[in-house]
Short mmCIF file of C-alpha atoms in Angstrom, two decimals:
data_model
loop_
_atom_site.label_atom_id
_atom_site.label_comp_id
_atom_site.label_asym_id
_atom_site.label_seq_id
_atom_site.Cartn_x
_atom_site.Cartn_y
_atom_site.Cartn_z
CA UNK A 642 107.26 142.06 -3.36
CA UNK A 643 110.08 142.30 -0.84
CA UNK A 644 111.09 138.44 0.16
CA UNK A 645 111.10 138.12 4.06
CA UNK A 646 112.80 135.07 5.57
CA UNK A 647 112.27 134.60 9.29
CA UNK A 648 114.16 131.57 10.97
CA UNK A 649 111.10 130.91 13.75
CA UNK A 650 108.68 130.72 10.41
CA UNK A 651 107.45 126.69 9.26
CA UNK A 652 109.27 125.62 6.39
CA UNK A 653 105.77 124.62 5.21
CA UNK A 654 104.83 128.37 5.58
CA UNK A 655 107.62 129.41 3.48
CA UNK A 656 107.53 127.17 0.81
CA UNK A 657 104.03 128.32 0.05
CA UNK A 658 105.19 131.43 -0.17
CA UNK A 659 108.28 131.15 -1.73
CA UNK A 660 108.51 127.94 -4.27
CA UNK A 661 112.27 128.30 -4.63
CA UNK A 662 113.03 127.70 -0.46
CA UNK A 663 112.96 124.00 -0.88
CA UNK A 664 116.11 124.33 -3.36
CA UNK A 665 117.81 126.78 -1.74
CA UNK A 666 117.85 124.65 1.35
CA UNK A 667 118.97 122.03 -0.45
CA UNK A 668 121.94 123.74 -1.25
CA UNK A 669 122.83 124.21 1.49
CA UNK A 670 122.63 120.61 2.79
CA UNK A 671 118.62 119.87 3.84
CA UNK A 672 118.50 117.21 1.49
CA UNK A 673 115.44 116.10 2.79
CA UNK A 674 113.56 119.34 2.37
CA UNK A 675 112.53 118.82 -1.28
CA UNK A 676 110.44 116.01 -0.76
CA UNK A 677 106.77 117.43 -0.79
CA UNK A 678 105.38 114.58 1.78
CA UNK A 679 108.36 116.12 4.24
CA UNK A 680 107.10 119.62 3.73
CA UNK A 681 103.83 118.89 4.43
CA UNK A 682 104.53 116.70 7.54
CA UNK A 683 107.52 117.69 9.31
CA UNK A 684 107.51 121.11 7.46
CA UNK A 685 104.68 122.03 9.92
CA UNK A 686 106.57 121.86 12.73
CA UNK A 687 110.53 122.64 11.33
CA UNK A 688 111.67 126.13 10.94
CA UNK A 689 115.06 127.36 9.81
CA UNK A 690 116.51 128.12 13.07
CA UNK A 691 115.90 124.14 14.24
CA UNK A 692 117.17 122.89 10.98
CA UNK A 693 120.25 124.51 11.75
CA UNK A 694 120.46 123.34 15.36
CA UNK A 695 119.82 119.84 14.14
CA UNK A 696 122.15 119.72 11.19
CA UNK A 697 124.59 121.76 12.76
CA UNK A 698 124.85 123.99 9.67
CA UNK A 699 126.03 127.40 10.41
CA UNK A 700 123.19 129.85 11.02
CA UNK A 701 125.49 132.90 9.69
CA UNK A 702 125.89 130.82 6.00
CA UNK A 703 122.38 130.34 5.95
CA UNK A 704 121.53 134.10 6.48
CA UNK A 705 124.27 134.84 3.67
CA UNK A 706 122.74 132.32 1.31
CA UNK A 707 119.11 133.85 1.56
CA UNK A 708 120.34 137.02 1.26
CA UNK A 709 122.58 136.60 -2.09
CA UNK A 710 118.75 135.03 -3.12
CA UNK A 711 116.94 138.40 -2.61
CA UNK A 712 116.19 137.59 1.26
CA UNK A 713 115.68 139.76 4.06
CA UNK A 714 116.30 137.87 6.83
CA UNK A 715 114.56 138.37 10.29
CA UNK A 716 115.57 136.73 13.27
CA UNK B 1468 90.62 148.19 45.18
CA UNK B 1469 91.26 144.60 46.47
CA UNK B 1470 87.86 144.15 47.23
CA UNK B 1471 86.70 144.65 43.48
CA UNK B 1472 89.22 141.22 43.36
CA UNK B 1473 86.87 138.37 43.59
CA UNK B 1474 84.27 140.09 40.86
CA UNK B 1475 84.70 138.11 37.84
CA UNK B 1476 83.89 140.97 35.12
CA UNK B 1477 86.01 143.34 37.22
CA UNK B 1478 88.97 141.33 37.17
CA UNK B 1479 88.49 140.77 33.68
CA UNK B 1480 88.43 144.55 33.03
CA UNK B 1481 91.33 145.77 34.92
CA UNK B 1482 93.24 142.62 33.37
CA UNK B 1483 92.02 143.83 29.83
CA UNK B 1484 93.49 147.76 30.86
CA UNK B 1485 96.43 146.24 32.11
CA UNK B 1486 97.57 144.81 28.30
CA UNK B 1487 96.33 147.79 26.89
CA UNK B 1488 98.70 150.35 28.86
CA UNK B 1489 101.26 148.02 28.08
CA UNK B 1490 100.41 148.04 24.37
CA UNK B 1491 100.55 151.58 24.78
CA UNK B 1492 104.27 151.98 25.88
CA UNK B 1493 103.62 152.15 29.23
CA UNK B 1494 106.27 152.05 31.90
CA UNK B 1495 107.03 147.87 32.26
CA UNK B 1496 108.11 147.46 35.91
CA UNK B 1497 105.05 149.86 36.83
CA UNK B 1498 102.57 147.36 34.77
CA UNK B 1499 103.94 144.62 36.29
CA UNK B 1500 103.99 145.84 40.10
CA UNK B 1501 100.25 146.52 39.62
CA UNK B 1502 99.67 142.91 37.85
CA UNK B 1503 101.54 141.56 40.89
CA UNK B 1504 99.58 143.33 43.58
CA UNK B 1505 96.10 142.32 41.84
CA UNK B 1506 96.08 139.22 39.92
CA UNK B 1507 98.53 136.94 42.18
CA UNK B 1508 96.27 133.91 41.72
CA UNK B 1509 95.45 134.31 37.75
CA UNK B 1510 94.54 132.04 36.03
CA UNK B 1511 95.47 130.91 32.25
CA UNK B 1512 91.83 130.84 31.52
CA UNK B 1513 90.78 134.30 32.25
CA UNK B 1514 93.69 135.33 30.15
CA UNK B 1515 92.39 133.55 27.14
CA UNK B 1516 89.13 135.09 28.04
CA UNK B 1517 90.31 138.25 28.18
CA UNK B 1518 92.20 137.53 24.58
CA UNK B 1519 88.75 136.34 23.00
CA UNK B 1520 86.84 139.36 24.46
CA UNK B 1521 89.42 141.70 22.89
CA UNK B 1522 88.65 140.27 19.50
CA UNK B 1523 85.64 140.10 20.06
CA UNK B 1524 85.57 143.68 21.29
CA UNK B 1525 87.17 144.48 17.85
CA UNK B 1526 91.14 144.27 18.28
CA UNK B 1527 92.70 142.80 14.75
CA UNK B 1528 94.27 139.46 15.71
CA UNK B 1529 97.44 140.47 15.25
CA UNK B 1530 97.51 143.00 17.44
CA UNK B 1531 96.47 140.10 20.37
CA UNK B 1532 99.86 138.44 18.84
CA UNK B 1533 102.03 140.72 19.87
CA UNK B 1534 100.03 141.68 22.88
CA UNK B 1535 100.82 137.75 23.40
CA UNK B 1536 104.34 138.65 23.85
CA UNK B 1537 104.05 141.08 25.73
CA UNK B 1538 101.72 139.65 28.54
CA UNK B 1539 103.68 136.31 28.36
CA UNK B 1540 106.80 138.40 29.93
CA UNK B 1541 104.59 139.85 32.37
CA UNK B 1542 102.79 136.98 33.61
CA UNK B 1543 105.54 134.25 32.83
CA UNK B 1544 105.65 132.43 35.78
CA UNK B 1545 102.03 132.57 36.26
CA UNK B 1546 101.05 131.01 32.93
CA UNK B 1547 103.91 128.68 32.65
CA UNK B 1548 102.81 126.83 36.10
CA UNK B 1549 99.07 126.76 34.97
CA UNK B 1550 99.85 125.93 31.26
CA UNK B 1551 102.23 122.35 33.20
CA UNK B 1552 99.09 121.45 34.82
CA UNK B 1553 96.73 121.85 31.96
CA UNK B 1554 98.61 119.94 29.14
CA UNK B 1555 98.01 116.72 29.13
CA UNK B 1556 101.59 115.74 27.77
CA UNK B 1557 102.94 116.88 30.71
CA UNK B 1558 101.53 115.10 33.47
CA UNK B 1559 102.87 111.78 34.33
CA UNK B 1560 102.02 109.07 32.27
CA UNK B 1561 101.18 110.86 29.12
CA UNK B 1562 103.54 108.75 26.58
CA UNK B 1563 105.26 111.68 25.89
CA UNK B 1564 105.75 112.54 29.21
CA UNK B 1565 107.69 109.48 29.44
CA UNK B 1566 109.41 109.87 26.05
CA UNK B 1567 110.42 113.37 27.44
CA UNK B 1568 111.58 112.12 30.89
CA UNK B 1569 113.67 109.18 29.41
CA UNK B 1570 115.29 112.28 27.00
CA UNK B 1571 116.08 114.11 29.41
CA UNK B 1572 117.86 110.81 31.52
CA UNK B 1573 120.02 109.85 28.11
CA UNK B 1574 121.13 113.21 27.90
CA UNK B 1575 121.95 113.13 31.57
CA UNK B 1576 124.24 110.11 31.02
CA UNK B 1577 125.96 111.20 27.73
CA UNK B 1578 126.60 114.66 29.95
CA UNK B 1579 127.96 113.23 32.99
CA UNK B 1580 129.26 109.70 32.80
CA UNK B 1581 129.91 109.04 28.38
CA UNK B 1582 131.93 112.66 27.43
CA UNK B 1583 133.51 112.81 30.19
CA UNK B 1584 134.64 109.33 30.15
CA UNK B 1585 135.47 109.34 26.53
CA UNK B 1586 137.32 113.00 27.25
CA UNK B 1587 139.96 111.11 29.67
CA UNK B 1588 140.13 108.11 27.01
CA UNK B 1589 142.05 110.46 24.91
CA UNK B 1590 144.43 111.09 27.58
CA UNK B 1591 144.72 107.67 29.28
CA UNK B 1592 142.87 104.09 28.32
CA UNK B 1593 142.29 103.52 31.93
CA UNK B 1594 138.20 104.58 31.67
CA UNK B 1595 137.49 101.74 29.22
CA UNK B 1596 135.88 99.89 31.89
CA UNK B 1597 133.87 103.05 32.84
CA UNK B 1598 132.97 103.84 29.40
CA UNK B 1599 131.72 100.04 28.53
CA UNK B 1600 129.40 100.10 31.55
CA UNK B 1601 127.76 103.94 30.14
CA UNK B 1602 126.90 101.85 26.64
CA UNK B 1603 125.36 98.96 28.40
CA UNK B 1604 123.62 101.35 29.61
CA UNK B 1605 123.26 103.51 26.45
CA UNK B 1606 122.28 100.33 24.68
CA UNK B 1607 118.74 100.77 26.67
CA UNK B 1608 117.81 103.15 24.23
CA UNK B 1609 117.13 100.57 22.24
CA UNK B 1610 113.94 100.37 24.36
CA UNK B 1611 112.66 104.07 23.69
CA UNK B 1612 113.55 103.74 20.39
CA UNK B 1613 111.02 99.90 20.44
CA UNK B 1614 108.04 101.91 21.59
CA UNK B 1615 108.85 105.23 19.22
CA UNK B 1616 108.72 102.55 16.12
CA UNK B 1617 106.01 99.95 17.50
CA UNK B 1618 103.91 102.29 19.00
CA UNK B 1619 104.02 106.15 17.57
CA UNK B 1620 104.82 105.51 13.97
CA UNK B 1621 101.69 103.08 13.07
CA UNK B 1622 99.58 105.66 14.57
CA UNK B 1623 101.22 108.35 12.27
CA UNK B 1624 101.40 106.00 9.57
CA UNK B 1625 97.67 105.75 9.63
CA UNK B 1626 97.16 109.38 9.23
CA UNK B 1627 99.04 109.37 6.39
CA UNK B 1628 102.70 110.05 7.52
CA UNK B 1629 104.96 107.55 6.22
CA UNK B 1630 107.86 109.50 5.29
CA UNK B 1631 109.44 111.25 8.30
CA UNK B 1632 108.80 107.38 10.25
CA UNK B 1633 110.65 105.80 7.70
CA UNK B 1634 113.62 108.23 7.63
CA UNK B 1635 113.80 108.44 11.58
CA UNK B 1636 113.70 104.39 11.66
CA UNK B 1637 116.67 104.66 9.79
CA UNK B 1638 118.64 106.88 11.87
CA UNK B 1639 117.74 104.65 14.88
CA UNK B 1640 118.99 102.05 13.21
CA UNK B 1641 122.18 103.92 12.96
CA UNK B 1642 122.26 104.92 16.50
CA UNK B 1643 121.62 101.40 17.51
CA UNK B 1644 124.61 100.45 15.24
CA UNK B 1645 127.14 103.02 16.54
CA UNK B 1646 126.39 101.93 20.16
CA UNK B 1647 126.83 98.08 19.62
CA UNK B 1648 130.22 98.79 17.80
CA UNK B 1649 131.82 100.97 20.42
CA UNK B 1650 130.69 97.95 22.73
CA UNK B 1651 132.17 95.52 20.30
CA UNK B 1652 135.97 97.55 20.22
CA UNK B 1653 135.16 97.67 24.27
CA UNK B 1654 135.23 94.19 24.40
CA UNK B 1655 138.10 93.72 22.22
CA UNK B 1656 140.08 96.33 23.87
CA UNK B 1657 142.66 94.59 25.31
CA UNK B 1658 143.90 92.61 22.34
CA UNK B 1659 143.14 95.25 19.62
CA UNK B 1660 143.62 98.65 21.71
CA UNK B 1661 142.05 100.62 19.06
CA UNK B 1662 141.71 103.51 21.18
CA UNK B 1663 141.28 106.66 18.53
CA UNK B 1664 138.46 103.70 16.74
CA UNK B 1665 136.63 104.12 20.19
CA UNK B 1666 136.70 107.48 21.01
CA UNK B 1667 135.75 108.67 17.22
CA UNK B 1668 132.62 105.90 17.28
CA UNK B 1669 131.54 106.50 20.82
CA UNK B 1670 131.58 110.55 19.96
CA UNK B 1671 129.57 109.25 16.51
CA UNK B 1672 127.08 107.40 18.59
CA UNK B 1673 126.38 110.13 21.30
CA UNK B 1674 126.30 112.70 18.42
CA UNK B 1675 123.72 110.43 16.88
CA UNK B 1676 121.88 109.90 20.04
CA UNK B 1677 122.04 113.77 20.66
CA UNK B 1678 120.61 114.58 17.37
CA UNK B 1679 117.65 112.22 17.51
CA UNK B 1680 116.68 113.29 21.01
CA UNK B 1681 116.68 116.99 19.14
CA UNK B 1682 114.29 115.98 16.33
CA UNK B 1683 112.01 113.70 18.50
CA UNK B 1684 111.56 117.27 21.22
CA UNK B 1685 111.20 119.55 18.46
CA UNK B 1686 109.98 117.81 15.61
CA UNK B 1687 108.08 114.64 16.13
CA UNK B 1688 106.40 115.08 19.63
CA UNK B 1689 104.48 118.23 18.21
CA UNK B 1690 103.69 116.64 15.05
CA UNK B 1691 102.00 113.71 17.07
CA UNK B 1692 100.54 115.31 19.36
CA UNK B 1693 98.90 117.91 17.06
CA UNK B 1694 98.02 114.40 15.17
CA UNK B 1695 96.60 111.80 18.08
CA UNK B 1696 93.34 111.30 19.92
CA UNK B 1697 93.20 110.21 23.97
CA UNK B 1698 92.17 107.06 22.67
CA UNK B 1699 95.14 106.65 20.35
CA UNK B 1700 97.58 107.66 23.46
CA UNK B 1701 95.20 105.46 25.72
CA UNK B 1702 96.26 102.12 23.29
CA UNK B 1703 99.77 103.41 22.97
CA UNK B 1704 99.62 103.43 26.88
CA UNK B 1705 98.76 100.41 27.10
CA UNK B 1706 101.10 98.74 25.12
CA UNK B 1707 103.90 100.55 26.36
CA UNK B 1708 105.16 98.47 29.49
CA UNK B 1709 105.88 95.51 26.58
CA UNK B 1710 108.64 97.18 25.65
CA UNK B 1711 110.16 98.83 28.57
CA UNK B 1712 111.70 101.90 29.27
CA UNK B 1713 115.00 103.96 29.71
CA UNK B 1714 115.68 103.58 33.23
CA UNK B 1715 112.48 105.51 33.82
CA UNK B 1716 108.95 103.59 35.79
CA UNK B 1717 106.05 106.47 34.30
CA UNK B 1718 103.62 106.89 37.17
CA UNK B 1719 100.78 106.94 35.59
CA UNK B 1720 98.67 109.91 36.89
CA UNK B 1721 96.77 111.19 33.54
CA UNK B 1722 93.75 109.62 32.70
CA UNK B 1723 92.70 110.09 28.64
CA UNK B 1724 89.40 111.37 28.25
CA UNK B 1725 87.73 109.46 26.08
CA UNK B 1726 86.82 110.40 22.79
CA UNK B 1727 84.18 109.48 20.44
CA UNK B 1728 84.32 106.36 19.11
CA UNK B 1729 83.45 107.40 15.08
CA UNK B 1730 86.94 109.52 15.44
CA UNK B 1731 89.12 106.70 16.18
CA UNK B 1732 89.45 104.62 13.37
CA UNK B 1733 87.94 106.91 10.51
CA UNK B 1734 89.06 104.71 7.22
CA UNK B 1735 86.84 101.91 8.63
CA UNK B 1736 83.70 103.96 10.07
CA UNK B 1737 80.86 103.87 7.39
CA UNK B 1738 82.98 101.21 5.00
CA UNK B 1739 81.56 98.52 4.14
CA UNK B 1740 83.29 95.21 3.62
CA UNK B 1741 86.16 95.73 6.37
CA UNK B 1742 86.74 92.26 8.71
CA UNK B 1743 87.45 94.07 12.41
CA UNK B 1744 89.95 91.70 14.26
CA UNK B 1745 91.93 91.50 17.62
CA UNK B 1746 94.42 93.79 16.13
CA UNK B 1747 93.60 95.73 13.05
CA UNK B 1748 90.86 95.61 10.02
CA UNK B 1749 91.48 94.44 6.96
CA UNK B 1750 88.72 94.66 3.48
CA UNK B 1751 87.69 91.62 2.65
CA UNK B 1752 89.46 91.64 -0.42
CA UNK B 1753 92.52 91.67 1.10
CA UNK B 1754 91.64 89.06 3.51
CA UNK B 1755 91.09 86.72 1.20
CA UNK B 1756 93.87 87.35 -1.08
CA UNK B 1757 96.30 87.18 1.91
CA UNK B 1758 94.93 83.92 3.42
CA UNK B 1759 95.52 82.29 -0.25
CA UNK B 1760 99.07 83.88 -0.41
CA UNK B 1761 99.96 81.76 2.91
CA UNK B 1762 101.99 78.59 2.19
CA UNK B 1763 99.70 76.07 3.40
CA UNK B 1764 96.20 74.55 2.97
CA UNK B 1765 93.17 75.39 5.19
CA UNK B 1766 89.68 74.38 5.52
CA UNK B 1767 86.90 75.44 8.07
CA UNK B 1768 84.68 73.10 9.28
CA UNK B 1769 82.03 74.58 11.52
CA UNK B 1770 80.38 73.50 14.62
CA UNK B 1771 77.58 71.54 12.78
CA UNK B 1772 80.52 69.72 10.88
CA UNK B 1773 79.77 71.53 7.46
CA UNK B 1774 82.32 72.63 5.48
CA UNK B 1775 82.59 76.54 5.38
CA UNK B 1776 85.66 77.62 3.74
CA UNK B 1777 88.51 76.73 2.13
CA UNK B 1778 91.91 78.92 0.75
CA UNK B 1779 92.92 78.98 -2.64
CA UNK B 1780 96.77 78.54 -3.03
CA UNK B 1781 98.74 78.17 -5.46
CA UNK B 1782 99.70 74.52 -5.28
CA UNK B 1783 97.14 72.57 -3.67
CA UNK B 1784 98.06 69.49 -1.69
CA UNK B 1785 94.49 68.11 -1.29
CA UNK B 1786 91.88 68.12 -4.87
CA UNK B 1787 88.90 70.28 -3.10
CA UNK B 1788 85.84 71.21 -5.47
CA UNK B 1789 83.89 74.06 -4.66
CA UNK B 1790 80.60 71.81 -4.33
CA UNK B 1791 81.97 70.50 -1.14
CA UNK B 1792 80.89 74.24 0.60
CA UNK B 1793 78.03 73.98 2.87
CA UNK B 1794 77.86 69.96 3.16
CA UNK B 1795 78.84 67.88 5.88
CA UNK B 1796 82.32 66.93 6.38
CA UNK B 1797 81.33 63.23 6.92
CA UNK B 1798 80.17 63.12 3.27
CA UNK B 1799 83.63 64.14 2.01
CA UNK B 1800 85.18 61.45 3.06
CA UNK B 1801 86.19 57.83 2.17
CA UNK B 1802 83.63 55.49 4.18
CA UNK B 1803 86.37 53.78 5.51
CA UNK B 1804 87.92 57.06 7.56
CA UNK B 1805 84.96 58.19 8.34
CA UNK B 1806 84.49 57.25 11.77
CA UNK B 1807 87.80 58.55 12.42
CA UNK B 1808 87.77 61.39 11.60
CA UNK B 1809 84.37 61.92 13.47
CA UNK B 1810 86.59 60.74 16.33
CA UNK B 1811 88.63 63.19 16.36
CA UNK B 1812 86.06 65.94 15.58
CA UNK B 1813 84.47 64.63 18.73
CA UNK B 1814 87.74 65.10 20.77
CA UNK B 1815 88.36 68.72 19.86
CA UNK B 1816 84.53 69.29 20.01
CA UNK B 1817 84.86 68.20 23.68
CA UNK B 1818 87.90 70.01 24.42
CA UNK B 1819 89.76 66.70 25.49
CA UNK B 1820 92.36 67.72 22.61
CA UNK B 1821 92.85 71.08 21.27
CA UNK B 1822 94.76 69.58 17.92
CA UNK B 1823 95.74 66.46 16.38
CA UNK B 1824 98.38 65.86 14.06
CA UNK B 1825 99.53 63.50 11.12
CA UNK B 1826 102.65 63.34 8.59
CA UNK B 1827 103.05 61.39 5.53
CA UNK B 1828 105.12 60.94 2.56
CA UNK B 1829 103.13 61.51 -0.62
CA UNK B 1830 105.93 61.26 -3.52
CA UNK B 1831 108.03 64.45 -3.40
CA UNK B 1832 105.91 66.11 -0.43
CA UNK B 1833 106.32 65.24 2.87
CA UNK B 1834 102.87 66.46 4.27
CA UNK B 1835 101.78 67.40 7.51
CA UNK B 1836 98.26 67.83 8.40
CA UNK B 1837 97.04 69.53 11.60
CA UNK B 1838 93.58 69.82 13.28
CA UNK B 1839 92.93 72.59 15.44
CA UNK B 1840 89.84 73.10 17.14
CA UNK B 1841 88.86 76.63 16.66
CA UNK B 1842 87.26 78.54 19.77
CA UNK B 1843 85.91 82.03 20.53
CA UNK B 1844 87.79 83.45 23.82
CA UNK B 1845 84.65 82.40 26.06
CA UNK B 1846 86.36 79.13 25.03
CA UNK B 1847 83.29 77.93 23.19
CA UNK B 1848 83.58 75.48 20.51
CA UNK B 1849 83.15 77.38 16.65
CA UNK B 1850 84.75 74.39 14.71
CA UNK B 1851 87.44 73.11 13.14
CA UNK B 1852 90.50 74.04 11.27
CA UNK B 1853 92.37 71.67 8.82
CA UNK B 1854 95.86 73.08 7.71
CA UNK B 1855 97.98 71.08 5.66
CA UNK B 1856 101.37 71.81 4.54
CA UNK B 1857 104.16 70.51 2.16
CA UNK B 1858 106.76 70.74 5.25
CA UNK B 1859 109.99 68.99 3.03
CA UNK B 1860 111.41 72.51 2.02
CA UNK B 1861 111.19 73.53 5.75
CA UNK B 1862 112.92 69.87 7.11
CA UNK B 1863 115.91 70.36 4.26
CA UNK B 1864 116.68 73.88 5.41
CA UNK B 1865 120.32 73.78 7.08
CA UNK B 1866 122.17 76.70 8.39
CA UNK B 1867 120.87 80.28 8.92
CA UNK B 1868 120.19 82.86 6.57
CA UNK B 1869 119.57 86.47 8.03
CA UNK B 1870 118.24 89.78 7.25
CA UNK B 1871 121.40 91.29 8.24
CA UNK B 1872 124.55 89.79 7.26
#
């Protein structure tokens, strides 16, 4: 199954779909992503693209990240 | 074909042919001119009747979600004017109205007066007075921040969302922090001059501030509202003016409509065994175990001067058997005190005291004992309330010890 990440999608929405997103964002420096209370609470309402904004964590290294996972990214 | 306009199901048709010609590739501007010469006065409504009578009418809801874009283009002014009227968060005195408004006034100040300010500090020190007055009034954040813990987060709390309050109560904190240290080196300036100190912790604070202001728009105002009831908003409402606001007065023009009283408080609807009070519920079992974890003695006499209740602490001051429950106070007593202590019953009975106090030494103690008279807020009398307490720990303290070093 081709892996589709879209940066306007919930991060609650993609870590049902894909259990490894959690980690991956961890990587790259959402440490709070991992905790299952903050997936189901703020996960609803945070996507990608606004975790970036926030954390001011380059969009571009994101995208690059996913992709060396098996991503397709989708704006 | 302007006099088909004011028929309902006509309107509703062309609208519905409209989206589909667009759906099917149709020239835009040409769409749109016709949209514009027709449905000037639209309203959000009939769209989202036209929406549910294409599903209805068999059209796969995805489809409708990328018709969504499409129309949305078409008709954005038109929807986005109705849309400010109809949510509730956006009229005036909405909480998050106000917690919008007073964003949108810090961000003003860091943008005009702070980075600007700290900008020229770099090159000259000569803004320091400037740039003290923009965190004074920075420093009212500290207000929006009050009613975003006090207010929001219990209610959030309560439906089970304790970890994003506790992480953004944090940052506050940090925020809060950052501002009263770059007023601090301010204050200082002339003796210390840390200048590169002040600009790197007054960009830290308005990065802070900047950041929060980005979760609370994006993050937490959708989560709460998707979360809260009217009545919820109604209380925080309420409570609001206690703790100010961000150079902001809300006008308040939305009324909450009220919602069913079962929804409100859901944990204690159909529970048995939960004490309602002034503020907040508690089970009885927690009740009781908190009013024997207080550090003092207490005993309820009623109004017919029988004894009701006592607590349970740890170290008693006063020997109190259980049998005493249910008789009258003047049989508890010495025969000697008696008449005293009907004396002052009397005089809190009658409302010519509302407590009376004594203090003695009794070996290592140093005990004082306090009648109150206890009254319902009609001011009626509903008895008495004995509290004795072991105050020579609280007479030896010296000093301060804080929270926060």
């Amino acid at each position: 199954m081709e892996k589709v990440l879209s940066l306007k999608e919930t991060v609650q929405s993609l870590t049902k779909k894909y259990p490894e997103f959690p980690e991956i964002m961890k990587e790259l420096g959402f440490e709070n992503i991992v905790d299952p209370k903050m997936i189901a609470t703020v996960g609803r309402f945070m996507t990608v693209e606004k975790g970036a904004t926030m954390k001011k964590i380059d969009l571009e290294q994101i995208k690059k990240t996913f992709e060396t996972h098996g991503f397709r990214v989708e704006e | 074909m302007s006099e088909h306009i004011n028929n309902r199901e006509y309107r509703q048709k062309l609208l519905k042919e409209l989206i589909m010609e667009l759906h099917d590739g149709k020239d835009f501007d040409e769409v749109k001119a016709k949209f514009e010469e027709n449905f000037k006065d639209v309203s959000a409504k009939e769209i989202t009747e036209m929406e549910t009578q294409l599903v209805v009418d068999g059209m796969p809801v995805e489809e409708i979600q990328r018709l969504c874009d499409v129309h949305a283009s078409v008709f954005k002014g038109t929807i986005e004017e109705i849309h400010a009227i109809r949510r509730d968060e956006d009229t005036p005195g909405h909480p998050i109205h106000t917690f919008r408004e007073e964003n949108k006034l810090i961000q003003k100040l860091i943008d005009e007066q702070i980075r600007p300010h700290v900008d020229a500090m770099e090159e000259n020190d000569k803004v320091t007075v400037d740039l003290a007055a923009d965190f004074k009034d920075l420093w009212e954040i500290d207000k929006h921040y009050g009613r975003k813990e006090n207010l929001l987060f219990p209610y959030m709390e309560k439906y089970g969302i304790t970890a994003p309050p506790q992480v953004m109560w944090g940052v506050d904190d940090e925020n809060r922090d950052l501002i009263k240290e770059v007023r601090e080196l301010l204050k200082n300036y002339q003796y210390a001059r840390p200048k590169e100190e002040v600009v790197e912790k007054a960009n830290a604070a308005i990065n802070g501030v900047e950041e929060m202001i980005f979760k609370e728009e994006n993050i937490l105002f959708p989560m709460v509202l998707d979360t809260l009831n009217d009545n919820e908003w109604k209380k925080i409402l309420e409570e609001s003016d206690e703790y100010g606001y961000f150079f902001f007065e809300p006008k308040v023009e939305w009324v909450p409509k009220a919602v069913p009283e079962e929804s409100m408080e859901p944990e204690v609807q159909g529970v048995e065994g939960y004490v309602k009070f002034d503020a907040g519920f508690m089970s009885q079992e927690e009740l009781n175990a908190m009013l024997n974890t207080l550090p003092l003695d207490m005993t309820f006499v009623d109004k017919d001067g029988r004894v009701k209740y006592f607590t349970q602490g740890k170290e008693r001051i006063f020997a109190r058997p259980k049998t005493i429950i249910g008789r009258e106070v003047s049989n508890c007593h010495p025969p000697a005190s008696v008449h005293i202590v009907e004396e002052i019953v009397e005089e809190l009975k009658s409302g010519k005291k509302d407590h009376e106090d004594f203090w003695i030494n009794m070996g290592e103690k140093f005990v004082h004992i306090r009648y109150f008279a206890v009254r319902n807020e009609q001011g009626e009398f509903l008895g008495v309330v004995e509290v004795s307490q072991d105050i020579k720990p609280l007479r030896d303290l010296t000093g301060e010890k804080r929270l926060v070093e």
